[in-house]
XYZ file of C-alpha atoms in Angstrom:
364
model
C 29.484 6.674 -6.491
C 26.480 7.033 -8.831
C 24.767 4.098 -7.154
C 25.227 5.665 -3.693
C 23.823 8.991 -4.898
C 20.859 7.187 -6.475
C 20.054 5.319 -3.236
C 20.455 8.492 -1.161
C 18.008 10.289 -3.461
C 15.488 7.470 -3.036
C 15.717 7.669 0.764
C 15.193 11.447 0.762
C 12.197 11.125 -1.556
C 10.730 8.326 0.545
C 11.018 10.297 3.777
C 9.354 13.278 2.111
C 6.580 10.960 0.987
C 5.734 10.034 4.541
C 4.998 13.543 5.718
C 1.386 13.838 6.817
C -0.859 15.423 4.252
C -4.494 16.523 4.205
C -6.762 15.228 1.442
C -7.690 17.828 -1.153
C -8.885 18.281 -4.695
C -9.308 21.022 -7.210
C -12.624 21.336 -9.078
C -13.754 18.145 -7.331
C -15.437 17.184 -4.050
C -13.075 16.891 -1.073
C -11.977 13.287 -0.692
C -10.526 11.025 1.914
C -8.551 8.683 -0.330
C -4.935 7.708 -1.584
C -2.406 5.284 -3.292
C -0.234 2.017 -3.595
C 0.593 -0.302 -6.508
C -1.229 -2.964 -8.549
C -1.715 -5.139 -11.579
C -3.762 -7.733 -13.315
C -2.961 -11.462 -13.546
C -4.001 -12.536 -17.051
C -4.133 -16.156 -15.924
C -6.576 -15.478 -13.074
C -10.224 -16.472 -13.458
C -12.419 -13.571 -14.542
C -15.326 -15.156 -12.675
C -13.757 -15.050 -9.230
C -15.054 -12.161 -7.110
C -13.784 -10.473 -3.974
C -16.419 -12.398 -2.026
C -14.693 -15.578 -3.139
C -11.351 -14.080 -2.136
C -12.762 -13.182 1.269
C -14.058 -16.693 1.908
C -10.761 -18.293 0.916
C -8.619 -15.921 2.964
C -10.802 -16.449 6.030
C -10.351 -20.191 5.591
C -6.599 -19.729 5.201
C -6.500 -17.795 8.456
C -7.862 -20.892 10.207
C -5.269 -23.210 8.664
C -2.139 -21.105 8.170
C 0.700 -21.211 10.663
C 3.355 -18.531 10.760
C 6.988 -19.245 11.422
C 8.790 -16.379 13.130
C 12.530 -15.954 13.412
C 15.288 -14.270 15.372
C 15.024 -11.553 12.736
C 18.613 -11.842 11.518
C 17.608 -13.250 8.141
C 14.833 -12.036 5.865
C 12.243 -14.634 4.873
C 13.780 -16.495 1.917
C 10.570 -16.613 -0.150
C 10.043 -12.870 0.169
C 13.668 -12.174 -0.710
C 13.433 -14.470 -3.741
C 10.370 -12.548 -4.880
C 12.247 -9.251 -4.563
C 15.287 -10.633 -6.391
C 13.231 -12.007 -9.287
C 12.754 -8.564 -10.799
C 9.313 -9.611 -12.037
C 6.430 -7.186 -11.821
C 3.937 -8.406 -9.242
C 0.166 -8.018 -9.157
C -0.583 -5.390 -6.544
C -4.096 -6.678 -5.969
C -4.969 -10.216 -6.938
C -8.528 -9.635 -5.745
C -8.875 -6.709 -8.146
C -7.418 -8.804 -10.964
C -9.900 -11.629 -10.357
C -12.999 -9.557 -9.651
C -15.923 -9.105 -11.980
C -15.606 -5.759 -13.741
C -17.111 -3.974 -16.754
C -15.724 -5.344 -19.995
C -16.102 -2.002 -21.755
C -13.790 0.878 -20.891
C -15.756 4.135 -20.783
C -15.787 7.645 -19.347
C -18.128 10.633 -19.622
C -17.677 12.514 -22.892
C -15.008 15.170 -22.738
C -13.148 13.701 -19.765
C -9.459 12.921 -19.997
C -8.253 11.299 -16.779
C -4.697 10.491 -15.712
C -3.883 8.163 -12.802
C -0.368 8.561 -11.411
C -0.348 5.483 -9.148
C -0.864 1.801 -9.832
C -3.281 1.555 -6.899
C -5.520 4.203 -8.416
C -5.396 2.271 -11.689
C -6.723 -0.698 -9.693
C -9.748 1.383 -8.719
C -10.433 2.755 -12.194
C -9.982 -0.735 -13.672
C -12.640 -2.201 -11.393
C -14.971 0.647 -12.345
C -14.294 0.193 -16.075
C -13.082 3.783 -16.356
C -10.852 4.860 -19.240
C -7.564 6.706 -18.712
C -5.320 8.746 -21.010
C -2.261 8.397 -18.782
C -0.922 5.776 -16.353
C 2.213 5.533 -14.183
C 5.402 3.782 -15.171
C 6.066 1.144 -12.521
C 9.006 -1.169 -11.848
C 7.624 -3.393 -9.062
C 3.973 -3.819 -10.042
C 2.070 -4.317 -13.262
C -0.728 -2.067 -14.470
C -4.098 -3.690 -15.276
C -4.159 -5.044 -18.835
C -7.145 -2.784 -19.588
C -4.584 0.015 -19.903
C -2.125 -1.677 -22.244
C -0.887 0.907 -24.728
C -1.949 3.930 -22.667
C 0.683 6.681 -22.417
C 2.927 6.411 -19.360
C 3.536 9.601 -17.373
C 6.567 8.664 -15.283
C 6.941 7.205 -11.808
C 4.286 7.708 -9.092
C 6.731 9.674 -6.936
C 7.958 11.878 -9.760
C 5.548 12.014 -12.710
C 6.691 13.783 -15.880
C 4.912 17.137 -15.856
C 5.610 17.766 -19.540
C 3.948 14.506 -20.589
C 1.007 15.181 -18.272
C 0.514 18.649 -19.726
C 0.731 17.341 -23.301
C -2.174 14.945 -22.635
C -4.537 17.861 -21.817
C -6.079 16.094 -18.801
C -9.362 17.169 -17.239
C -8.350 15.504 -13.953
C -5.132 14.036 -12.538
C -5.670 11.440 -9.798
C -2.779 11.068 -7.349
C -2.188 9.733 -3.821
C -2.435 12.365 -1.113
C 0.836 11.227 0.450
C 2.487 13.034 -2.476
C 0.368 16.178 -2.278
C 3.159 18.294 -0.790
C 5.405 17.482 -3.756
C 2.871 17.439 -6.588
C 0.208 20.062 -5.846
C 2.355 23.048 -6.765
C 3.456 21.323 -9.984
C -0.132 20.665 -11.052
C -1.129 24.232 -10.263
C 1.800 25.591 -12.250
C 0.623 23.470 -15.195
C -2.930 24.727 -14.780
C -4.451 21.240 -14.630
C -7.268 20.010 -12.416
C -6.287 17.402 -9.842
C -7.708 15.166 -7.113
C -5.621 13.726 -4.283
C -6.903 10.425 -2.923
C -6.287 8.907 0.501
C -5.486 5.183 0.384
C -3.874 5.054 3.813
C -6.631 2.814 5.161
C -9.098 0.252 3.883
C -11.945 2.687 4.541
C -10.089 5.359 2.573
C -9.759 2.946 -0.338
C -13.506 2.423 -0.512
C -14.250 6.116 0.034
C -12.079 6.688 -3.029
C -13.979 4.084 -5.024
C -17.265 5.816 -4.240
C -15.905 9.309 -4.913
C -14.484 8.381 -8.325
C -17.582 6.342 -9.211
C -19.942 9.198 -8.382
C -17.803 11.732 -10.221
C -17.549 9.759 -13.468
C -20.890 8.034 -13.921
C -19.882 4.770 -12.252
C -21.979 5.057 -9.089
C -23.670 1.691 -9.546
C -20.366 -0.127 -10.023
C -18.865 1.713 -7.056
C -21.794 0.844 -4.792
C -21.386 -2.861 -5.611
C -17.686 -2.714 -4.694
C -18.381 -0.869 -1.437
C -21.064 -3.443 -0.561
C -18.376 -6.164 -0.679
C -16.343 -4.225 1.871
C -19.308 -3.669 4.199
C -20.181 -7.365 4.067
C -16.627 -8.393 4.904
C -16.285 -5.947 7.772
C -19.591 -6.919 9.348
C -18.349 -10.477 9.754
C -14.724 -9.671 10.562
C -14.967 -6.820 13.072
C -15.819 -9.042 16.064
C -13.507 -11.915 15.156
C -10.817 -11.267 17.807
C -11.994 -10.346 21.292
C -9.135 -11.624 23.495
C -6.064 -9.778 24.737
C -4.611 -7.626 21.967
C -0.944 -8.283 21.123
C 1.405 -5.290 20.992
C 2.974 -4.943 17.551
C 5.894 -2.958 16.126
C 5.664 -2.406 12.342
C 8.880 -1.517 10.493
C 8.918 -0.223 6.912
C 12.296 -0.903 5.336
C 13.749 1.512 2.790
C 17.003 1.330 0.843
C 19.530 2.336 3.482
C 17.042 3.091 6.261
C 13.803 2.106 7.953
C 10.802 3.849 9.516
C 8.172 2.929 12.077
C 4.687 2.592 10.586
C 2.009 4.164 12.809
C -1.675 3.331 12.857
C -2.200 6.129 10.312
C -0.304 4.146 7.666
C -1.903 1.331 5.690
C 0.451 -1.363 7.045
C 0.026 -0.061 10.587
C -3.745 0.125 10.273
C -3.913 -3.520 9.179
C -2.440 -4.532 12.547
C -5.207 -2.655 14.352
C -7.876 -4.023 12.002
C -6.624 -7.515 12.883
C -7.135 -6.741 16.576
C -3.550 -5.873 17.503
C -2.211 -2.725 19.155
C 0.328 -0.697 17.211
C 2.939 0.335 19.807
C 3.472 3.651 18.002
C 0.624 6.016 17.236
C 0.547 9.560 15.936
C -2.373 11.854 15.274
C -0.997 13.064 11.950
C 2.051 11.168 10.702
C 2.004 7.832 8.885
C 5.657 7.072 9.610
C 8.106 8.056 12.317
C 11.883 8.015 12.650
C 12.422 6.208 15.963
C 15.615 4.844 17.505
C 15.698 1.153 18.525
C 16.140 2.138 22.196
C 12.699 3.761 22.216
C 11.234 0.794 20.347
C 12.688 -1.545 22.983
C 10.987 0.479 25.722
C 7.589 -0.275 24.119
C 8.275 -4.035 24.524
C 6.344 -5.290 21.470
C 5.050 -8.867 21.506
C 5.503 -9.119 17.740
C 7.674 -7.336 15.155
C 6.408 -7.078 11.573
C 8.842 -6.108 8.804
C 7.883 -4.964 5.320
C 9.590 -2.952 2.568
C 9.074 -0.106 0.129
C 10.873 1.474 -2.792
C 13.479 -1.003 -3.998
C 12.347 -4.089 -2.060
C 15.526 -6.137 -2.538
C 17.752 -3.358 -1.174
C 15.259 -2.575 1.609
C 15.065 -6.207 2.731
C 18.850 -6.532 2.689
C 19.041 -3.426 4.860
C 16.637 -4.956 7.397
C 18.685 -8.139 7.533
C 21.901 -6.169 8.025
C 20.380 -3.989 10.764
C 19.051 -6.917 12.805
C 22.211 -8.983 12.440
C 24.739 -6.230 13.187
C 22.961 -4.028 15.761
C 23.148 -5.910 19.085
C 20.243 -4.028 20.625
C 17.745 -6.176 18.711
C 18.850 -9.213 20.708
C 17.310 -7.577 23.780
C 13.822 -7.449 22.246
C 11.498 -10.070 23.727
C 9.902 -10.537 20.279
C 13.336 -11.370 18.846
C 14.301 -13.831 21.590
C 10.908 -15.542 21.299
C 11.156 -15.837 17.508
C 8.250 -13.511 16.809
C 9.793 -11.444 14.042
C 7.913 -11.816 10.763
C 8.681 -10.623 7.250
C 5.472 -9.960 5.339
C 4.804 -9.689 1.625
C 5.570 -6.102 0.608
C 2.834 -6.329 -2.052
C 0.242 -6.935 0.689
C 1.724 -4.536 3.251
C 2.825 -1.564 1.197
C 2.199 2.173 1.201
C -1.356 2.096 -0.041
C -4.483 0.128 0.682
C -5.383 -2.540 -1.857
C -8.315 -4.845 -2.460
C -6.170 -7.664 -1.062
C -6.642 -6.490 2.532
C -8.538 -9.720 3.471
C -5.485 -11.719 2.360
C -3.203 -9.420 4.373
C -5.373 -9.877 7.466
C -5.350 -13.645 6.992
C -1.537 -13.543 6.836
C -1.371 -11.466 10.032
C -3.613 -13.583 12.207
C -1.249 -16.534 12.865
C 1.559 -14.053 13.525
C -0.481 -12.163 16.112
C -2.402 -15.058 17.658
C -0.374 -18.203 16.964
C 1.545 -20.042 19.654
């Protein structure tokens, strides 16, 4: 009974998370930026930069083939990853990139980051933190070993946050509806960041860099993005495949629109997301309406408790007969993607995610 109540609570929290929110900040410039998860691989080469990552992922896109399925079984490698229980690096590119060795911040600043993805940004900028999130799926950059944890990204501990006397609390704007009133009741300054797109990620990098004396470092990171996009934007010019993106949750699933990070990756790769919305990142849609959109490809990812979410997807596709009527299912074009690459928030691994998508969208 306790387990069922726990899972039900997670679903309710997740659905609340997906409500559309406007970016905002208090005592800070307005920003267009947000969240996800992340970590640092201690074994990765410190000399490898995002440019190197970009070159390798572009090469992989040329060579990689994707194997779709009828959708009844979740990709075994992805399920094994979820079942391992090991914390995964949210952004391998961020872990491998060149970054300041010294951890600094302007005198008098005490910054808390409540999401692992935001820690990825501050790590690359060499910015010190007094509080970091407690994560179960991803690892926090080793720069922040020993820093006080302030609870989960979705439900940070307000008492711990208040005790740290922060000058700024950085959080994803997808949680603004839930967290803003709590921060105001505590009387702390806050900034909500939008990481629901790759552009939002780099807008966040620049905003934080400018605010905390890291403008030069931020400009170098943004330059990497501009260089990648200038070469990638015209890569696919043929007919755009229609794509349905499903975000699995424990006990449920949602449709990811082009406003979500996972949904926006499809469009960045040249595909057409069959569901769009001017405001919402995620929609609750019945399979009958999905069938009417006749997607060429179905992409499945997960959030929250990935093992439970993936099992739910497998159960849904195997037990609900309507999926057998989808052309994408009958043609074996259902793909499970790495939930660390296709999660809630944009990460520096977006070139790797795009490379993974390309054979799914354009392969035979």
